[in-house]
Short mmCIF file of C-alpha atoms in Angstrom, two decimals:
data_model
loop_
_atom_site.label_atom_id
_atom_site.label_comp_id
_atom_site.label_asym_id
_atom_site.label_seq_id
_atom_site.Cartn_x
_atom_site.Cartn_y
_atom_site.Cartn_z
CA MET I 1 -16.46 20.57 -83.96
CA THR I 2 -15.53 17.28 -82.22
CA LYS I 3 -12.05 18.62 -81.56
CA THR I 4 -13.54 21.77 -80.00
CA LEU I 5 -15.92 19.73 -77.82
CA ASN I 6 -13.03 17.55 -76.68
CA LEU I 7 -11.03 20.64 -75.78
CA HIS I 8 -14.04 22.00 -73.84
CA ALA I 9 -14.41 18.65 -72.05
CA LEU I 10 -10.71 18.65 -71.16
CA ALA I 11 -10.92 22.22 -69.91
CA LEU I 12 -14.04 21.39 -67.83
CA GLY I 13 -12.31 18.32 -66.41
CA ALA I 14 -9.27 20.39 -65.50
CA LEU I 15 -11.49 23.00 -63.80
CA MET I 16 -13.30 20.30 -61.83
CA THR I 17 -9.97 18.78 -60.75
CA CYS I 18 -8.78 22.24 -59.69
CA ALA I 19 -12.03 22.81 -57.77
CA ALA I 20 -11.66 19.47 -56.00
CA ALA I 21 -8.04 20.28 -55.22
CA ALA I 22 -9.09 23.68 -53.91
CA GLN I 23 -11.59 21.98 -51.58
CA ALA I 24 -9.04 19.43 -50.40
CA GLY I 25 -7.28 20.65 -47.31
CA GLU I 26 -4.82 19.47 -44.72
CA VAL I 27 -5.98 18.39 -41.30
CA GLU I 28 -3.31 18.22 -38.64
CA VAL I 29 -4.40 16.23 -35.60
CA LEU I 30 -2.64 16.17 -32.23
CA HIS I 31 -3.28 12.97 -30.26
CA TRP I 32 -1.49 10.45 -28.06
CA TRP I 33 -2.95 7.23 -29.48
CA THR I 34 0.29 5.36 -30.15
CA ALA I 35 -0.33 1.95 -28.51
CA GLY I 36 -1.72 -1.08 -30.44
CA GLY I 37 -5.51 -0.77 -30.28
CA GLU I 38 -5.33 3.04 -30.08
CA ALA I 39 -3.05 3.30 -33.14
CA LYS I 40 -5.55 1.21 -35.17
CA ALA I 41 -8.36 3.53 -34.08
CA ALA I 42 -6.38 6.63 -35.12
CA ALA I 43 -5.61 5.00 -38.49
CA ALA I 44 -9.37 4.54 -39.06
CA LEU I 45 -9.96 8.30 -38.66
CA LYS I 46 -7.05 9.06 -41.00
CA ALA I 47 -8.51 6.74 -43.69
CA THR I 48 -11.94 8.42 -43.38
CA LEU I 49 -10.43 11.86 -44.03
CA GLN I 50 -8.19 10.67 -46.87
CA ALA I 51 -11.27 9.16 -48.54
CA LYS I 52 -12.67 12.72 -48.72
CA GLY I 53 -9.50 13.84 -50.52
CA HIS I 54 -7.89 15.63 -47.58
CA THR I 55 -4.32 15.25 -46.39
CA TRP I 56 -3.90 13.92 -42.85
CA LYS I 57 -0.91 15.23 -40.92
CA ASP I 58 -0.31 13.04 -37.89
CA PHE I 59 0.87 14.92 -34.81
CA ALA I 60 1.22 12.02 -32.37
CA VAL I 61 2.92 12.62 -29.02
CA ALA I 62 3.51 9.42 -27.01
CA GLY I 63 2.58 9.29 -23.32
CA GLY I 64 -0.64 7.71 -22.05
CA GLY I 65 -2.01 10.61 -20.03
CA GLY I 66 -1.38 13.26 -22.69
CA ASP I 67 0.68 15.56 -20.43
CA SER I 68 3.55 15.72 -22.95
CA ALA I 69 1.08 16.46 -25.76
CA MET I 70 -0.39 19.44 -23.88
CA THR I 71 3.06 20.97 -23.37
CA VAL I 72 3.74 20.74 -27.13
CA LEU I 73 0.27 22.10 -27.97
CA LYS I 74 0.66 25.19 -25.76
CA SER I 75 3.89 26.19 -27.52
CA ARG I 76 2.26 25.71 -30.95
CA VAL I 77 -0.83 27.79 -30.10
CA VAL I 78 1.24 30.57 -28.51
CA SER I 79 3.35 30.79 -31.69
CA GLY I 80 0.17 31.12 -33.83
CA ASN I 81 0.57 27.69 -35.43
CA ALA I 82 -2.31 25.65 -33.94
CA PRO I 83 -3.23 22.26 -35.43
CA ALA I 84 -6.76 21.74 -36.84
CA ALA I 85 -7.71 19.50 -33.94
CA ALA I 86 -6.21 18.36 -30.66
CA GLN I 87 -7.19 15.68 -28.20
CA ILE I 88 -8.49 17.74 -25.26
CA LYS I 89 -11.28 16.88 -22.86
CA GLY I 90 -13.29 17.80 -19.80
CA PRO I 91 -12.83 21.17 -18.03
CA SER I 92 -9.67 21.76 -20.10
CA LEU I 93 -11.94 22.41 -23.12
CA GLN I 94 -13.44 25.40 -21.30
CA GLU I 95 -9.98 26.65 -20.35
CA TRP I 96 -8.87 26.63 -24.00
CA ALA I 97 -12.16 28.19 -25.15
CA ARG I 98 -11.69 31.08 -22.71
CA GLU I 99 -8.43 31.89 -24.52
CA GLY I 100 -10.47 32.54 -27.70
CA VAL I 101 -8.53 30.04 -29.83
CA LEU I 102 -11.27 27.45 -30.52
CA ALA I 103 -13.59 27.44 -33.54
CA ASN I 104 -17.40 27.51 -33.40
CA MET I 105 -18.71 24.21 -34.80
CA ASP I 106 -22.44 24.93 -34.44
CA ASP I 107 -23.11 24.71 -38.20
CA VAL I 108 -21.74 21.14 -38.31
CA ALA I 109 -23.47 20.21 -35.02
CA LYS I 110 -26.83 21.51 -36.23
CA ALA I 111 -26.58 19.80 -39.63
CA GLU I 112 -25.57 16.51 -38.00
CA LYS I 113 -28.09 16.82 -35.09
CA TRP I 114 -25.49 16.50 -32.31
CA ASP I 115 -27.86 17.75 -29.60
CA GLU I 116 -30.24 14.85 -30.29
CA SER I 117 -27.40 12.33 -30.66
CA LEU I 118 -25.57 13.00 -27.38
CA PRO I 119 -26.46 12.68 -23.68
CA LYS I 120 -26.76 16.20 -22.21
CA VAL I 121 -23.98 15.52 -19.67
CA VAL I 122 -21.65 15.00 -22.65
CA SER I 123 -22.90 17.77 -24.96
CA ASP I 124 -22.55 20.33 -22.13
CA ILE I 125 -18.85 19.44 -21.84
CA MET I 126 -18.41 19.91 -25.63
CA LYS I 127 -19.79 23.47 -25.52
CA TYR I 128 -18.55 26.86 -24.38
CA LYS I 129 -21.20 29.54 -23.78
CA GLY I 130 -23.70 27.33 -25.61
CA ASN I 131 -21.57 26.80 -28.74
CA TYR I 132 -19.92 23.53 -29.77
CA ILE I 133 -16.13 23.85 -29.72
CA ALA I 134 -15.25 20.13 -29.68
CA ALA I 135 -16.39 16.79 -31.08
CA PRO I 136 -16.67 13.74 -28.77
CA VAL I 137 -15.30 10.44 -29.98
CA ASN I 138 -16.29 7.87 -27.38
CA VAL I 139 -17.07 6.98 -23.79
CA HIS I 140 -14.56 5.05 -21.71
CA ARG I 141 -15.49 3.38 -18.48
CA VAL I 142 -12.53 3.87 -16.16
CA ASN I 143 -13.57 1.67 -13.21
CA TRP I 144 -12.67 -1.73 -14.71
CA LEU I 145 -10.71 -4.64 -13.30
CA TRP I 146 -8.98 -6.82 -15.92
CA ALA I 147 -8.10 -10.37 -14.98
CA ASN I 148 -6.37 -13.40 -16.48
CA PRO I 149 -8.64 -16.43 -15.81
CA GLU I 150 -5.76 -18.93 -16.17
CA ALA I 151 -3.75 -17.09 -13.53
CA PHE I 152 -6.77 -17.13 -11.20
CA LYS I 153 -7.33 -20.83 -11.86
CA LYS I 154 -3.68 -21.57 -11.08
CA ALA I 155 -4.00 -19.60 -7.81
CA GLY I 156 -7.36 -21.16 -6.91
CA ALA I 157 -8.81 -17.65 -6.57
CA LYS I 158 -12.00 -15.93 -7.73
CA VAL I 159 -12.31 -12.55 -9.45
CA PRO I 160 -13.13 -10.09 -6.63
CA THR I 161 -16.32 -8.02 -6.35
CA ASN I 162 -15.24 -5.99 -3.29
CA TRP I 163 -11.97 -4.89 -1.68
CA ASP I 164 -11.90 -7.66 0.97
CA GLU I 165 -12.15 -10.24 -1.82
CA PHE I 166 -9.52 -8.32 -3.81
CA PHE I 167 -6.88 -8.79 -1.11
CA VAL I 168 -7.79 -12.48 -0.65
CA ALA I 169 -7.30 -13.00 -4.40
CA ALA I 170 -4.08 -10.96 -4.40
CA GLU I 171 -2.64 -13.10 -1.60
CA ALA I 172 -3.54 -16.32 -3.45
CA LEU I 173 -1.93 -15.05 -6.68
CA LYS I 174 1.21 -14.05 -4.78
CA LYS I 175 1.50 -17.54 -3.24
CA ALA I 176 1.16 -19.04 -6.75
CA GLY I 177 4.18 -17.01 -7.91
CA ILE I 178 2.13 -14.58 -10.01
CA THR I 179 2.37 -10.79 -9.66
CA PRO I 180 -1.09 -10.00 -8.21
CA VAL I 181 -1.47 -6.47 -9.63
CA ALA I 182 0.06 -5.20 -12.89
CA HIS I 183 0.75 -1.50 -12.40
CA GLY I 184 2.67 1.27 -14.08
CA GLY I 185 4.14 3.69 -11.56
CA GLN I 186 3.17 6.91 -13.34
CA ASN I 187 1.10 9.49 -11.52
CA TRP I 188 -1.98 9.17 -13.75
CA GLN I 189 -1.95 5.38 -13.27
CA ASP I 190 -1.62 5.77 -9.49
CA PHE I 191 -4.57 8.17 -9.62
CA THR I 192 -6.66 5.76 -11.73
CA THR I 193 -6.24 3.14 -9.00
CA PHE I 194 -6.90 5.72 -6.28
CA GLU I 195 -10.25 6.87 -7.73
CA ALA I 196 -11.37 3.23 -8.17
CA VAL I 197 -10.62 2.63 -4.49
CA ALA I 198 -12.39 5.88 -3.51
CA LEU I 199 -15.52 4.88 -5.43
CA GLY I 200 -15.46 1.26 -4.23
CA VAL I 201 -14.77 2.03 -0.56
CA GLY I 202 -16.61 5.35 -0.19
CA GLY I 203 -19.49 5.02 -2.66
CA VAL I 204 -20.94 7.45 -5.21
CA GLU I 205 -21.95 10.32 -2.90
CA PHE I 206 -18.57 10.28 -1.15
CA TYR I 207 -16.83 10.25 -4.56
CA LYS I 208 -18.84 13.25 -5.79
CA LYS I 209 -18.22 15.30 -2.65
CA ALA I 210 -14.54 14.42 -2.36
CA LEU I 211 -13.31 14.22 -5.94
CA VAL I 212 -15.75 16.32 -7.99
CA GLN I 213 -16.78 19.05 -5.52
CA LEU I 214 -13.43 18.88 -3.63
CA ASP I 215 -15.26 19.37 -0.32
CA PRO I 216 -12.54 19.89 2.38
CA ALA I 217 -14.50 18.10 5.16
CA THR I 218 -15.01 15.00 2.97
CA LEU I 219 -11.36 15.02 1.83
CA ASN I 220 -10.38 15.05 5.51
CA SER I 221 -12.92 12.44 6.72
CA PRO I 222 -12.49 8.98 8.30
CA THR I 223 -13.81 7.52 5.00
CA MET I 224 -10.93 9.17 3.11
CA GLU I 225 -8.48 7.75 5.65
CA ASN I 226 -9.93 4.27 4.95
CA VAL I 227 -9.66 4.90 1.18
CA LEU I 228 -5.99 5.88 1.48
CA SER I 229 -5.15 2.87 3.69
CA THR I 230 -6.81 0.52 1.18
CA PHE I 231 -5.04 2.25 -1.72
CA LYS I 232 -1.62 1.86 -0.07
CA LYS I 233 -2.31 -1.82 0.59
CA VAL I 234 -2.81 -2.36 -3.17
CA LYS I 235 0.79 -1.22 -3.73
CA SER I 236 2.16 -4.13 -1.69
CA TYR I 237 0.84 -6.48 -4.40
CA THR I 238 2.60 -4.75 -7.32
CA ASP I 239 6.09 -5.74 -8.54
CA LYS I 240 9.37 -3.92 -7.99
CA ASN I 241 9.64 -3.00 -11.70
CA ALA I 242 6.38 -1.02 -11.70
CA PRO I 243 7.88 2.51 -11.45
CA GLY I 244 7.79 4.26 -14.83
CA ARG I 245 6.12 1.37 -16.68
CA ASP I 246 3.66 2.37 -19.44
CA TRP I 247 0.06 1.23 -18.94
CA ASN I 248 0.04 -1.01 -22.03
CA LEU I 249 3.11 -2.89 -20.77
CA ALA I 250 1.23 -3.51 -17.51
CA THR I 251 -1.71 -4.82 -19.58
CA ALA I 252 0.72 -7.09 -21.46
CA MET I 253 1.66 -8.68 -18.11
CA VAL I 254 -1.99 -9.70 -17.60
CA ILE I 255 -2.28 -10.87 -21.23
CA LYS I 256 0.77 -13.14 -20.78
CA GLY I 257 -0.34 -14.40 -17.36
CA GLU I 258 2.66 -12.84 -15.62
CA ALA I 259 0.18 -10.82 -13.55
CA GLY I 260 -3.34 -11.63 -12.39
CA MET I 261 -5.12 -8.26 -12.44
CA GLN I 262 -4.95 -4.65 -13.59
CA ILE I 263 -7.15 -1.70 -12.62
CA MET I 264 -7.42 0.37 -15.79
CA GLY I 265 -9.97 1.97 -18.11
CA ASP I 266 -11.40 0.04 -21.04
CA TRP I 267 -8.69 1.23 -23.43
CA ALA I 268 -6.86 -1.80 -21.94
CA LYS I 269 -9.33 -4.02 -23.77
CA GLY I 270 -7.96 -2.77 -27.08
CA GLU I 271 -4.62 -4.34 -26.10
CA PHE I 272 -6.22 -7.72 -25.37
CA ILE I 273 -8.10 -7.62 -28.68
CA ALA I 274 -4.96 -6.56 -30.61
CA ALA I 275 -3.19 -9.57 -29.05
CA GLY I 276 -5.93 -11.87 -30.43
CA LYS I 277 -7.54 -12.54 -27.04
CA ALA I 278 -11.28 -13.12 -26.57
CA PRO I 279 -13.30 -11.59 -23.71
CA GLY I 280 -14.83 -14.10 -21.31
CA LYS I 281 -12.37 -16.75 -22.48
CA ASP I 282 -8.83 -15.32 -22.39
CA PHE I 283 -9.57 -12.37 -20.13
CA VAL I 284 -12.23 -11.16 -17.71
CA CYS I 285 -13.60 -7.62 -17.51
CA ALA I 286 -15.32 -6.83 -14.23
CA PRO I 287 -16.19 -3.56 -12.50
CA ALA I 288 -13.45 -2.50 -10.07
CA PRO I 289 -14.17 -3.87 -6.56
CA GLY I 290 -17.27 -2.33 -5.00
CA THR I 291 -18.19 -0.26 -8.08
CA ALA I 292 -20.62 -2.51 -10.00
CA LYS I 293 -23.52 -0.03 -9.86
CA SER I 294 -21.48 3.07 -10.71
CA PHE I 295 -19.56 4.32 -13.73
CA THR I 296 -16.58 6.67 -13.91
CA PHE I 297 -16.55 8.14 -17.39
CA ASN I 298 -13.80 9.48 -19.58
CA VAL I 299 -14.92 11.02 -22.88
CA ASP I 300 -12.21 11.56 -25.49
CA SER I 301 -12.85 14.59 -27.65
CA PHE I 302 -11.15 16.79 -30.21
CA ALA I 303 -11.03 20.53 -29.64
CA LEU I 304 -11.20 22.34 -32.98
CA PHE I 305 -8.90 25.33 -33.33
CA LYS I 306 -9.49 28.51 -35.34
CA LEU I 307 -7.85 28.22 -38.78
CA LYS I 308 -7.26 30.82 -41.50
CA ASN I 309 -7.05 28.71 -44.67
CA ASP I 310 -10.52 28.02 -46.18
CA ALA I 311 -9.58 24.58 -47.54
CA ASN I 312 -8.23 23.58 -44.14
CA VAL I 313 -11.42 24.88 -42.45
CA LYS I 314 -13.44 22.64 -44.81
CA ALA I 315 -11.17 19.68 -43.95
CA GLN I 316 -11.63 20.46 -40.25
CA LYS I 317 -15.45 20.46 -40.61
CA ASP I 318 -15.26 17.16 -42.51
CA LEU I 319 -13.18 15.82 -39.60
CA ALA I 320 -15.86 16.89 -37.09
CA THR I 321 -18.60 15.32 -39.23
CA ALA I 322 -16.59 12.10 -39.59
CA ILE I 323 -15.92 11.83 -35.84
CA MET I 324 -19.63 11.84 -35.02
CA SER I 325 -20.79 9.64 -37.92
CA PRO I 326 -22.33 6.29 -36.88
CA GLU I 327 -19.92 4.43 -39.18
CA PHE I 328 -16.83 5.96 -37.59
CA GLN I 329 -18.23 5.70 -34.04
CA GLU I 330 -18.64 1.96 -34.56
CA LEU I 331 -15.28 1.36 -36.28
CA PHE I 332 -13.32 3.54 -33.88
CA ASN I 333 -14.78 2.13 -30.69
CA LEU I 334 -14.49 -1.50 -31.84
CA ASN I 335 -10.73 -0.82 -32.11
CA LYS I 336 -10.33 1.41 -29.08
CA GLY I 337 -12.12 -0.76 -26.53
CA SER I 338 -14.52 2.06 -25.65
CA ILE I 339 -18.20 2.49 -26.52
CA PRO I 340 -19.88 4.97 -28.89
CA VAL I 341 -20.75 8.32 -27.36
CA ARG I 342 -23.59 8.59 -29.87
CA LEU I 343 -26.98 7.47 -28.59
CA GLY I 344 -29.07 4.83 -30.33
CA MET I 345 -26.10 2.95 -31.81
CA LYS I 346 -26.44 -0.76 -32.55
CA MET I 347 -24.14 -2.75 -30.24
CA ASP I 348 -24.43 -6.14 -31.99
CA LYS I 349 -20.83 -6.07 -33.30
CA PHE I 350 -19.48 -5.25 -29.84
CA ASP I 351 -18.28 -7.79 -27.28
CA ASP I 352 -19.83 -8.51 -23.89
CA CYS I 353 -17.53 -6.04 -22.07
CA ALA I 354 -18.73 -3.20 -24.32
CA LYS I 355 -22.37 -4.28 -24.10
CA THR I 356 -22.14 -4.27 -20.28
CA SER I 357 -20.43 -0.88 -20.37
CA SER I 358 -23.08 0.61 -22.67
CA ALA I 359 -25.98 -0.73 -20.56
CA ASP I 360 -24.34 0.54 -17.35
CA PHE I 361 -23.65 3.95 -18.95
CA VAL I 362 -27.37 4.38 -19.71
CA ALA I 363 -28.48 2.98 -16.32
CA THR I 364 -26.10 5.09 -14.19
CA ALA I 365 -27.05 8.24 -16.13
CA LYS I 366 -30.58 7.67 -14.79
CA THR I 367 -29.58 6.85 -11.19
CA GLY I 368 -27.01 9.64 -10.79
CA ALA I 369 -24.15 7.14 -10.40
CA LEU I 370 -22.53 8.28 -13.67
CA VAL I 371 -19.54 10.29 -12.42
CA PRO I 372 -16.64 12.02 -14.16
CA SER I 373 -13.16 10.52 -13.76
CA ILE I 374 -10.89 12.92 -11.88
CA ALA I 375 -7.85 10.87 -12.91
CA HIS I 376 -8.64 11.38 -16.59
CA GLY I 377 -9.34 15.09 -16.68
CA MET I 378 -13.14 15.01 -16.58
CA ALA I 379 -13.96 16.30 -13.08
CA VAL I 380 -11.96 19.34 -11.94
CA PRO I 381 -9.77 22.10 -13.46
CA SER I 382 -6.34 20.88 -14.55
CA ALA I 383 -4.33 22.80 -11.91
CA ALA I 384 -6.24 21.23 -8.99
CA GLU I 385 -6.21 17.81 -10.67
CA GLY I 386 -2.43 17.98 -11.16
CA ALA I 387 -1.78 19.01 -7.57
CA ILE I 388 -4.01 16.26 -6.12
CA LYS I 389 -2.44 13.72 -8.48
CA ASP I 390 1.02 14.67 -7.20
CA ALA I 391 -0.10 14.35 -3.56
CA VAL I 392 -1.61 10.91 -4.20
CA SER I 393 1.52 9.64 -5.98
CA GLN I 394 3.73 11.03 -3.22
CA PHE I 395 1.71 8.98 -0.71
CA TRP I 396 1.91 5.87 -2.95
CA ASN I 397 5.70 6.21 -3.23
CA THR I 398 6.59 7.29 0.32
CA ASP I 399 6.61 4.45 2.84
CA LYS I 400 6.69 6.70 5.91
CA MET I 401 3.80 8.97 4.89
CA THR I 402 0.61 8.26 6.85
CA PRO I 403 -2.94 8.53 5.45
CA LYS I 404 -3.46 11.58 7.69
CA ASP I 405 -0.35 13.25 6.18
CA ALA I 406 -1.69 12.47 2.71
CA MET I 407 -5.13 13.88 3.55
CA ALA I 408 -3.58 17.20 4.62
CA LYS I 409 -1.65 17.37 1.33
CA ILE I 410 -4.77 16.50 -0.73
CA VAL I 411 -6.89 19.16 1.05
CA ALA I 412 -4.17 21.77 0.30
CA ALA I 413 -3.84 20.56 -3.30
CA ALA I 414 -7.62 20.84 -3.85
CA LYS I 415 -7.37 24.62 -3.29
CA THR I 416 -4.98 25.03 -6.25
CA LYS I 417 -6.40 27.39 -8.89
#
């Protein structure tokens, strides 16, 4: 009798193990989080999925802006071998959804109350024809200026709040033998600087008309000419080794005190933290000059592709649930330098930069000064964004090109479909 019961128990245990194994799937995730703070954040998501018994297949493609990753993704999807999830955001989500390759995640979203947990401006981006097709991970503020206080002290300069002060500080840093502006000469980094100048010089309404609505008259206005002149002046305070430099290497220059400032989104903070630096003491985070009451947002999200294998579909849904869980939102964003996209999150574990960012995110959503970052794929379709990006970088890199020449190229680029 005992022997028979033991055999039954063994058989039941084996069945349960098989059932668990049947539920365990593989989740392949395409992302470009390969730098210090980003890599730690990706590792946190991997650990969350492994804890549920799933296998994580890392599909990391280096390159800060994700352009290389998108090229690889297109070839995979075309060949019928899509990953479970891929880092896609903004209007590109709608472009992929129109191809009919993304999965409907409404059952997860309803169970987890996503509509109540997200600002409408964000949830609308995550949907196609009213259905969730992506899960948001965070909110990045793009219009930040990072500064090394020791470098500023050495130069006898103060952290600038407008563009006139910026150039005074840059001149002082230059005289002190410090590279004023750490920059990586890649087109998305040029464009990040450009949109910060556009917002700081032109203001919110100008930014919306020029870089969200792509209004030809605004793109060809005297204000845009002023923006381009200011933008080109910034270049004169970068170093000769800037072309081709990755963004995190530019951040490292500020961390080491080799450079005084960098204009970059708050993913840069993850690099400072990973290097053991403390905000307010070892580095300063301030809104980019002239942009204190506005907020350019970049929301990272994972598009979820249609899968055939049931176990992998279950793993994919567990991934979506994990991404939006309060525990993961906190852990991920503490590592990434961003803030939770989920509303009502406690911010007590976050530093002063994140607390400022979170408060400004809420405030600007109410005033209408919360605007999508064109440089980071949140504002316009990818074809127009790419063409404008190229025109802006061409102006940055061509000494003889005038602002008026650049404006003509930008107006033409904005018509790209």
